[in-house]
Short mmCIF file of C-alpha atoms in Angstrom, two decimals:
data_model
loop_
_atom_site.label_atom_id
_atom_site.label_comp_id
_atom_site.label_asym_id
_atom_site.label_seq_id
_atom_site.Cartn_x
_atom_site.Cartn_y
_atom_site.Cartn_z
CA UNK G 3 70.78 11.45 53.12
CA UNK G 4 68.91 9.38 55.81
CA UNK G 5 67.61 11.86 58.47
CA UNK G 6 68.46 10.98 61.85
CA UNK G 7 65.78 11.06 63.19
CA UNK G 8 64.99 8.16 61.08
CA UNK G 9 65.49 4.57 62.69
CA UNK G 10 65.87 2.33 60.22
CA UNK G 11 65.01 -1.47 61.33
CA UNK G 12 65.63 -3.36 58.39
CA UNK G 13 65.63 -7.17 58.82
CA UNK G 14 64.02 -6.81 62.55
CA UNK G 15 60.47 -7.94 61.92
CA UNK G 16 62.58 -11.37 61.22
CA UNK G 17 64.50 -11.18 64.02
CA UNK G 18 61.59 -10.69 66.27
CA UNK G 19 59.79 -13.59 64.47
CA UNK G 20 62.56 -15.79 65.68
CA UNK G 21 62.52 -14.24 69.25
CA UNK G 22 58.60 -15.13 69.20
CA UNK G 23 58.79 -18.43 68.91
CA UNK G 24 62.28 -19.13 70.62
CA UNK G 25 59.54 -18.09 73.77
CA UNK G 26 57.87 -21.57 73.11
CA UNK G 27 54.54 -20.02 71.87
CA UNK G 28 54.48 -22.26 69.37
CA UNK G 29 54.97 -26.30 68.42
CA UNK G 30 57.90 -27.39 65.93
CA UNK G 31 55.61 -26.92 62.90
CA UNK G 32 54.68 -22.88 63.68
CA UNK G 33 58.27 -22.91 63.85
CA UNK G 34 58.63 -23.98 60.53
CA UNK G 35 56.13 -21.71 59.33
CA UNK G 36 58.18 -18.92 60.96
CA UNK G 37 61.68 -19.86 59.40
CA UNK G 38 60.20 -20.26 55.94
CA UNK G 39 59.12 -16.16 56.79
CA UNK G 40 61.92 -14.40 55.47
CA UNK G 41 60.34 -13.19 52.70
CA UNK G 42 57.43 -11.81 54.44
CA UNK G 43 59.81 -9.47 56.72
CA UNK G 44 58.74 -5.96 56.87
CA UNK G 45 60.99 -2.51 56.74
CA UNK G 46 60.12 -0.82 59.30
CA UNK G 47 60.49 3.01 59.41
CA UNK G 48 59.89 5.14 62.26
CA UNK G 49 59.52 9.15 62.10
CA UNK G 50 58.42 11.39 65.15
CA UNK G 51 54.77 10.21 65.67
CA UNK G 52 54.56 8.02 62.52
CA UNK G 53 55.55 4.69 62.16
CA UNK G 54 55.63 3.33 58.17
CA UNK G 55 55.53 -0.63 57.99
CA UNK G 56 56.19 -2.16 54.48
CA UNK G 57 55.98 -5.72 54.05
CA UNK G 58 58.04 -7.29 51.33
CA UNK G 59 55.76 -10.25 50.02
CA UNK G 60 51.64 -11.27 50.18
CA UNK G 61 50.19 -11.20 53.17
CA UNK G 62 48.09 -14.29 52.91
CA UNK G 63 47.44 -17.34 55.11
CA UNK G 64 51.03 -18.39 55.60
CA UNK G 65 52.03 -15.11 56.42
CA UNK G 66 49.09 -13.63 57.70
CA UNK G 67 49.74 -14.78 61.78
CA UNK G 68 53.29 -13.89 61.70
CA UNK G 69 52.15 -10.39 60.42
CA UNK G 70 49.46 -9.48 62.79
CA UNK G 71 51.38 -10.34 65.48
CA UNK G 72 54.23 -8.14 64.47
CA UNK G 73 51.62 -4.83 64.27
CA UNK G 74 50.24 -6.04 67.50
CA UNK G 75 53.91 -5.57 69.19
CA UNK G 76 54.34 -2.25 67.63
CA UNK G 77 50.90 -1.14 69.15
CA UNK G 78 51.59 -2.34 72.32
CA UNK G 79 55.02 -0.54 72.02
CA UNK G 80 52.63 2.82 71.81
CA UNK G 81 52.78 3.46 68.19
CA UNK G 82 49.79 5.90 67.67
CA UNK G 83 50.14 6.39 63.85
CA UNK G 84 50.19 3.44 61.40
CA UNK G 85 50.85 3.11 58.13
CA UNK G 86 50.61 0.46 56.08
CA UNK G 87 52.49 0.75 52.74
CA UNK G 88 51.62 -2.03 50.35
CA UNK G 89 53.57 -1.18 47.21
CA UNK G 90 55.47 -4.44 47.15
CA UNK G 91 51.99 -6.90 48.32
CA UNK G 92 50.23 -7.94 45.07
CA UNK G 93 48.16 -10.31 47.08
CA UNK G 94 46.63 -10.33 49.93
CA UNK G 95 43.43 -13.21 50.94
CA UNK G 96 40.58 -13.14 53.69
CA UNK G 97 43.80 -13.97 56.41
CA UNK G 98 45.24 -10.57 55.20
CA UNK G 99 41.99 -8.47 55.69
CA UNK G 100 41.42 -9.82 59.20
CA UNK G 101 44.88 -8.99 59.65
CA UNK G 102 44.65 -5.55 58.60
CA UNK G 103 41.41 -4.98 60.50
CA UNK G 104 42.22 -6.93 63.93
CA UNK G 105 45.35 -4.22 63.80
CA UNK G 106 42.68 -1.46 62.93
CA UNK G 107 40.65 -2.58 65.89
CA UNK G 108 43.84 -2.48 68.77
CA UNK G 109 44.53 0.75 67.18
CA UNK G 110 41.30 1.88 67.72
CA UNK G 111 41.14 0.92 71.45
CA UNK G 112 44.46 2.09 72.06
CA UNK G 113 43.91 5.77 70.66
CA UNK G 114 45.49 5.65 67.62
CA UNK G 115 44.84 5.42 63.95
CA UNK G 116 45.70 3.28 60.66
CA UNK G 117 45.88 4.09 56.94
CA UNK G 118 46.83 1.71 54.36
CA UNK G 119 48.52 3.39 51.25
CA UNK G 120 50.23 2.39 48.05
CA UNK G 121 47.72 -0.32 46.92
CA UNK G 122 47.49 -1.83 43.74
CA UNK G 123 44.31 -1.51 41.51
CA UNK G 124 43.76 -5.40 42.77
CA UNK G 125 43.84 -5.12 46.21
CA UNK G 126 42.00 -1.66 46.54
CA UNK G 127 38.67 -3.39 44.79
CA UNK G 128 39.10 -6.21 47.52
CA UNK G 129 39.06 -3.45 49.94
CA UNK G 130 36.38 -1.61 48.74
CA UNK G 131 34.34 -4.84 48.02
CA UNK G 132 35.00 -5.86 51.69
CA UNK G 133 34.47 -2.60 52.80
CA UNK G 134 37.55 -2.43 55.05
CA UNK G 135 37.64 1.58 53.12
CA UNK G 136 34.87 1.86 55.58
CA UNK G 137 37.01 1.67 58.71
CA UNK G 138 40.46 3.01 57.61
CA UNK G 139 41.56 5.30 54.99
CA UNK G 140 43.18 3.12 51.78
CA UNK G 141 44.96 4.71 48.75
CA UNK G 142 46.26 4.01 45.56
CA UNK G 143 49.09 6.12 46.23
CA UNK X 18 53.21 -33.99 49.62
CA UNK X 19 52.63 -31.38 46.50
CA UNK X 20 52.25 -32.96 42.88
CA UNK X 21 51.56 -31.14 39.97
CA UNK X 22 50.52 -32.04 36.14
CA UNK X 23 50.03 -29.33 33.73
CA UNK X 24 48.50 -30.08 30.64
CA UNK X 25 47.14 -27.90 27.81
CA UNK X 26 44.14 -26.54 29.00
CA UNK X 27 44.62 -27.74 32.76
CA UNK X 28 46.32 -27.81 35.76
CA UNK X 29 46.16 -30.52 38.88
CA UNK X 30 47.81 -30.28 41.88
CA UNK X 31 47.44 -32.76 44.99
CA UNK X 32 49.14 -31.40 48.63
CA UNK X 33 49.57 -32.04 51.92
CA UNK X 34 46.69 -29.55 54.02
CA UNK X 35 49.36 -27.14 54.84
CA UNK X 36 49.26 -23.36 55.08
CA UNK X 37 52.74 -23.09 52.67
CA UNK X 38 51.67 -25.41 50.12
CA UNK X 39 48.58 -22.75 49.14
CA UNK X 40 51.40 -20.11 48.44
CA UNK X 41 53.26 -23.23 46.45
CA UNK X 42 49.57 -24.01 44.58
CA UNK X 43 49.24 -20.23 43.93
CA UNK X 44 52.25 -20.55 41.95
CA UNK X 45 51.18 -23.25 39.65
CA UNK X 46 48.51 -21.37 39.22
CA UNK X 47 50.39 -18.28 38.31
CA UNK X 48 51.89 -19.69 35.78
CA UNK X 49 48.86 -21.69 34.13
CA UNK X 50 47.28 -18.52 34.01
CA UNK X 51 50.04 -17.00 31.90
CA UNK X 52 50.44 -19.94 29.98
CA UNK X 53 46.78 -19.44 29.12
CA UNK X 54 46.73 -15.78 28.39
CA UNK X 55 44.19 -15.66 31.28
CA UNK X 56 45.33 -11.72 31.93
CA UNK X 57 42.15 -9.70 33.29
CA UNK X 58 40.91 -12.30 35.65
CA UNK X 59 43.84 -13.65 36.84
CA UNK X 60 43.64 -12.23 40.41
CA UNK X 61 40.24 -13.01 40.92
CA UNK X 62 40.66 -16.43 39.98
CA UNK X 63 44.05 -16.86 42.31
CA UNK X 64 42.33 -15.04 45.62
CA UNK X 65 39.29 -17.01 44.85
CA UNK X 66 41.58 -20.43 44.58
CA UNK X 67 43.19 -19.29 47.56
CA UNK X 68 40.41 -18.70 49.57
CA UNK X 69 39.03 -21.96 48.29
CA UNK X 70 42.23 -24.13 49.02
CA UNK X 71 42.46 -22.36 52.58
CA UNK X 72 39.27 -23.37 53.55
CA UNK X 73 40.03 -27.25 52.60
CA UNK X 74 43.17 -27.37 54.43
CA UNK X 75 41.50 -25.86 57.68
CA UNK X 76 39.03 -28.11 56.85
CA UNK X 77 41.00 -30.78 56.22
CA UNK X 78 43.98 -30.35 58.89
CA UNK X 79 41.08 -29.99 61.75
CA UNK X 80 41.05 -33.77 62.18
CA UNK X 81 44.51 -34.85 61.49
CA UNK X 82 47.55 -33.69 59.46
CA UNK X 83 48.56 -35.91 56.69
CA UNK X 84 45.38 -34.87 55.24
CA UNK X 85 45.19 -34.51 51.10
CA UNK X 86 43.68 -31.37 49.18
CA UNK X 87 43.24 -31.51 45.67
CA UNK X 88 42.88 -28.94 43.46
CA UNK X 89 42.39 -29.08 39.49
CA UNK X 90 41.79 -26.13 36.69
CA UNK X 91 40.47 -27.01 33.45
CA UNK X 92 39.54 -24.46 30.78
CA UNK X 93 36.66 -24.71 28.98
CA UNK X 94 35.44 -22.89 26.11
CA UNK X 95 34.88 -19.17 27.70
CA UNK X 96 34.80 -20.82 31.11
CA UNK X 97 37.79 -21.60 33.71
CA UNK X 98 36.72 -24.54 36.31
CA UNK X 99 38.09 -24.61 39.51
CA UNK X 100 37.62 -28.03 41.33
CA UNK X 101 38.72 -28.42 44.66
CA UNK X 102 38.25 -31.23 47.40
CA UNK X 103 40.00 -31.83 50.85
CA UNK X 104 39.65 -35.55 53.07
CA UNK X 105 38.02 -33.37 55.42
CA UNK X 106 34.38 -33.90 56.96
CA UNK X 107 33.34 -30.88 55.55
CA UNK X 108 31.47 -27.99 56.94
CA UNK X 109 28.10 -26.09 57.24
CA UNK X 110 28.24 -23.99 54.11
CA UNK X 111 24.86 -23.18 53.94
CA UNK X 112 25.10 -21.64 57.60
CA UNK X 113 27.99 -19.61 56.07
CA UNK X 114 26.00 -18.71 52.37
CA UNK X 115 23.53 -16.76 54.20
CA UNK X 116 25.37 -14.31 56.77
CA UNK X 117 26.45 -10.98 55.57
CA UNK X 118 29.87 -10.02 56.28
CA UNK X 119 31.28 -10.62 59.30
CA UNK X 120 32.17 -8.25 62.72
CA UNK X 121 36.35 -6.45 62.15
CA UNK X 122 37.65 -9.13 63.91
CA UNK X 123 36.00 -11.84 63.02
CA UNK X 124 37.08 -14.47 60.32
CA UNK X 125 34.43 -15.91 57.15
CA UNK X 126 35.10 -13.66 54.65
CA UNK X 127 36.56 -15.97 52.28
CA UNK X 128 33.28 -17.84 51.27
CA UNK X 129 32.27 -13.95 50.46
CA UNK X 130 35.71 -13.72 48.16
CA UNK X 131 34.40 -16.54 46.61
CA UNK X 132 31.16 -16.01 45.98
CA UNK X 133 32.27 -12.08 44.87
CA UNK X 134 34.93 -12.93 42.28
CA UNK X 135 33.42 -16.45 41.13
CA UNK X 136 30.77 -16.87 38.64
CA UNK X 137 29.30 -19.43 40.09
CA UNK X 138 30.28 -21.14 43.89
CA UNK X 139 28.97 -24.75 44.16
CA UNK X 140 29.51 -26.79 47.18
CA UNK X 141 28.57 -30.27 47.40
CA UNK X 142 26.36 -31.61 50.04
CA UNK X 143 28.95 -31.95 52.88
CA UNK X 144 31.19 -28.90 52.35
CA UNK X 145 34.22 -30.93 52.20
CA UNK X 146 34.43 -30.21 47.60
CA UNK X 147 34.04 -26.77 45.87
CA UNK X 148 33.61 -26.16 42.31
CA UNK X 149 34.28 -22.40 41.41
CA UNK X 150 33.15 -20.84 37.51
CA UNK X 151 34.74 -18.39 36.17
CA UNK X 152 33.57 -16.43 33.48
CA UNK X 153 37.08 -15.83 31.02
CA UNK X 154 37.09 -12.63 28.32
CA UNK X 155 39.56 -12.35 25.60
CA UNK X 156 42.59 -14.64 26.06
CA UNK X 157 45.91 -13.20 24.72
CA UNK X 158 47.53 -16.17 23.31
CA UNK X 159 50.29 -15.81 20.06
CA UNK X 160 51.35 -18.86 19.44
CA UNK X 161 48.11 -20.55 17.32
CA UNK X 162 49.13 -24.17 19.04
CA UNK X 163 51.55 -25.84 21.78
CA UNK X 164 51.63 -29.33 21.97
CA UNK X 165 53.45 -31.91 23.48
CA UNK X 166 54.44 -35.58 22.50
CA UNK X 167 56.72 -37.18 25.08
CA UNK X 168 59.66 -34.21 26.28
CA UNK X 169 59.37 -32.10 23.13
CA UNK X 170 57.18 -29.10 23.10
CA UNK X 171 56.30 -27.69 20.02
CA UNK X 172 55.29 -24.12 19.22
CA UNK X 173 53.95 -23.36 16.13
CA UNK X 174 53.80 -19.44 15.33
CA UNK X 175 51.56 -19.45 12.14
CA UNK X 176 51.13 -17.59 9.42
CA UNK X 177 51.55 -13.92 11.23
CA UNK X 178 55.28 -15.13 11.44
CA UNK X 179 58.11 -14.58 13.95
CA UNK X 180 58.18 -10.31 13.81
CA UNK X 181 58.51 -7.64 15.60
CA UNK X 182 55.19 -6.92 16.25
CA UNK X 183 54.46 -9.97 18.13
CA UNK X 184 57.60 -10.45 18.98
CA UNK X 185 57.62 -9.79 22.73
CA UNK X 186 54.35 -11.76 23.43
CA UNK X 187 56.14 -15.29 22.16
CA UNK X 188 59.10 -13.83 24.15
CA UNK X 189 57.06 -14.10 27.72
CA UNK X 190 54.77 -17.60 26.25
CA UNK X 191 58.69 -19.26 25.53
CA UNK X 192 59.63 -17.51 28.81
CA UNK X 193 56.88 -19.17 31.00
CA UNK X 194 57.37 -22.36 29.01
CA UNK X 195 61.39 -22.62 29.97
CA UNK X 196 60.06 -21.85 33.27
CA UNK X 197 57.54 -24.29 33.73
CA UNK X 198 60.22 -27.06 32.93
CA UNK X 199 60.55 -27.38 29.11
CA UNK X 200 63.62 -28.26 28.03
CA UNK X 201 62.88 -29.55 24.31
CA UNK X 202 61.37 -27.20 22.53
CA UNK X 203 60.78 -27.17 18.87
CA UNK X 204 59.64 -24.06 17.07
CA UNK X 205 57.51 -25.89 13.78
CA UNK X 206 57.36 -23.31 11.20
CA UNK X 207 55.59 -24.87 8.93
CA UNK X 208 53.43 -21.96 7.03
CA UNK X 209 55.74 -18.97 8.21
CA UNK X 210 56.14 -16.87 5.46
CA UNK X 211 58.44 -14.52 7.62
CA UNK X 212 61.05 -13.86 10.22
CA UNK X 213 62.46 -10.46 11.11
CA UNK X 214 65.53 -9.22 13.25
CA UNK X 215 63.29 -9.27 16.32
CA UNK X 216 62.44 -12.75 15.99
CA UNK X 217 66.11 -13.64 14.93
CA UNK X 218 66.73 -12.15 18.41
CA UNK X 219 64.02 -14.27 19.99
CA UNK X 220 65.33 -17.32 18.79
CA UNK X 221 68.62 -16.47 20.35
CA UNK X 222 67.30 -15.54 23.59
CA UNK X 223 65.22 -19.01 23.79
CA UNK X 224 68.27 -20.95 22.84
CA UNK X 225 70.12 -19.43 25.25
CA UNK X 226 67.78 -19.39 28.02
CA UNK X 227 67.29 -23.11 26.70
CA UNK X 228 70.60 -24.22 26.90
CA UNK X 229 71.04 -22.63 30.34
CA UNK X 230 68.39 -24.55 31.46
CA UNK X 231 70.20 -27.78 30.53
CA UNK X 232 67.60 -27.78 27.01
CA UNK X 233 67.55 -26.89 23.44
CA UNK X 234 65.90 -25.47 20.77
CA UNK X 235 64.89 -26.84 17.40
CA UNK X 236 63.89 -25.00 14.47
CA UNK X 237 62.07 -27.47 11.60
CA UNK X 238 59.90 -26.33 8.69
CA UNK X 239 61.69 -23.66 7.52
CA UNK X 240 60.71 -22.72 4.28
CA UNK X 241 63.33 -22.00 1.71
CA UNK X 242 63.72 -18.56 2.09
CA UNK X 243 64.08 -18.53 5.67
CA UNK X 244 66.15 -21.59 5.88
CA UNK X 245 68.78 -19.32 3.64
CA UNK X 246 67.91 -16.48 5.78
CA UNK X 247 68.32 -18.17 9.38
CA UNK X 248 71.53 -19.57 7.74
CA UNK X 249 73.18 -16.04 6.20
CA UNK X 250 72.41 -14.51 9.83
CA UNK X 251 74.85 -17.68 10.96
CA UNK X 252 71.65 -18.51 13.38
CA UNK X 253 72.47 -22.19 12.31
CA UNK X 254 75.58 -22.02 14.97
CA UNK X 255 72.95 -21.39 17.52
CA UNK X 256 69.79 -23.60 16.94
CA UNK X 257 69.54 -26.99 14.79
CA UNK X 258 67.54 -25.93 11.69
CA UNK X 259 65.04 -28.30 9.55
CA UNK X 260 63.84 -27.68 6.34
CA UNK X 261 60.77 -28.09 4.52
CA UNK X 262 62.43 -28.67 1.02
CA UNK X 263 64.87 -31.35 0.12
CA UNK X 264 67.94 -29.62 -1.11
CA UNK X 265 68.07 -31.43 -4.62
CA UNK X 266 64.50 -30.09 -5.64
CA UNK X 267 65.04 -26.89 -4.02
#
């Protein structure tokens, strides 16, 4: 069923968490912070040109960093297309916009572009009242 | 640190300023606002407590770390009151009140999260204590009273009765209330005229969510014909049942 092309990295957003940190980036209590992630890891699904990212849990304060840095690896890595499927966030606070946005912006300057999809009614007001809609395409489905 | 009290109407919790203990408060929170019926406004008045409690930890954990926030909910009337203070020195809110939103990367848009899905925003003079309104609509709450006197809970349906109509709403209020800790509860059906298969079922499904729990239900009040109707359906080898009636007059 699963296409080949398909690489399925289930569990690695984690696994690169821990990698992050192992680097001494961080004092004992980002550490923490890091371990206490494992809900926050993201499937990540790569096909030809597009790369899908769908995080598991909120992406709020506590998971905010850990998130952002994660899209800022795959950008680095080259990815040019982005998308961002929310359909298992149901909240997401001012650390989850600039998130969202900072990843919008290295996009930006690296040539490629973002789109946000599968937002609950919730969220997509936030958007649209902090008019991230205005920088990147968001949808409901 | 994290304490919590619920109480009817409220909800206090006291932390350590740390980034996980929001997601922890958010919970609480959750679960007040369910216990409330708070339904339509129950985001905005999590990303607005969120937004309010992240700003007192920073606030708070920018001098040292075993820093205090505290946070308390109280409802009142048509109005939910969100109080919340850090041991922080506070910041320049006015400075913050006035600027529109800020550049893509730049942070500060939680004072505008605030001020968008809050009523009313009030900071006091130094920055380091919130109070947030918000304005509540219709609450959808079935049960017409909980109350508590030492580790019982009592529910008390009224006259609509334990049926199947509102059946599924006391199945989520007994739901949250298991979840939230209860392990006494006692359903008072005093002035319940009647009691269908649906709420049979409930009853079941709270005792044995109860008793899984390490709790138990009690049934008292029962009138007479739903003391002999609880007892044909055998639902006496499930809960303890009180009547209303003594058995010689009745």
């Amino acid at each position: 069923l699963i296409d080949d092309t398909v690489q399925v990295h289930v569990d690695e957003f984690y696994q690169d968490c821990v990698q992050w940190w192992r680097g001494n980036r961080f004092g004992p209590e980002k550490r923490k912070l890091f371990e206490m992630q494992e809900n926050m890891m993201s499937q990540i699904v790569k096909k030809g040109n597009r790369t899908v990212v769908k995080p598991r849990g909120d992406i709020v304060a506590s998971t905010a960093e850990v998130f952002s840095e994660k899209l800022r690896s795959l950008v680095e890595e080259g990815i040019k297309e982005l998308i961002i499927d929310l359909s298992a966030v149901d909240m997401v606070d001012s650390c989850g916009l600039r998130a969202l946005l900072t990843t919008y912006h290295d996009l930006c300057k690296a040539g490629g572009k973002l789109s946000v999809t599968h937002v609950s009614k919730d969220i997509y007001d936030l958007f649209k009242a902090m008019q991230l809609d205005q920088h990147f395409p968001v949808s409901r489905s | 640190m994290f304490e919590v009290t619920h109480t009817l109407t409220g909800l206090s919790i006291s932390f350590s300023a740390t980034l996980d203990n929001i997601d922890r408060a958010d919970e609480e929170a959750k679960s007040f606002l369910h216990r409330t019926g708070i339904r339509a406004e129950a985001f905005s008045v999590r990303l607005a407590m969120r937004e309010g409690l992240l700003n007192a930890v920073e606030h708070a954990s920018r001098s040292c770390s075993d820093k205090k926030v505290v946070c308390r909910l109280q409802l009142e009337n048509n109005c939910l009151i969100m109080e919340i203070e850090d041991e922080g020195e506070g910041f320049d809110w006015r400075a913050s009140f006035n600027k529109n939103l800020p550049l893509i990367t730049q942070r500060g848009r939680g004072l505008a999260i605030m001020r968008r899905y809050c009523t009313d925003v009030e900071f006091n003079e130094t920055g380091n204590r919130v109070v947030l309104r918000k304005k509540i609509g219709s609450r959808k709450i079935v049960a017409r009273q909980i109350s508590r006197t030492g580790d019982q809970t009592f529910v008390r349906p009224g006259e609509k009765g334990l049926v199947a109509s509102v059946a599924q709403q006391y199945r989520l209020q007994l739901q949250s209330l298991v979840e939230e800790g209860t392990r006494d509860l006692v359903i008072d059906l005093a002035g319940v005229e009647m009691i269908d298969t649906a709420g049979l079922s409930l009853l079941v499904e709270a005792s044995d969510s109860l008793r899984k729990a390490g709790g138990k239900l009690t049934v008292m009040n029962a009138s007479k014909d739903i003391f002999e109707f609880l007892k044909i359906m055998r639902m006496d080898h499930h809960i303890a049942i009180a009547r209303d009636y003594d058995e010689d007059s009745g």
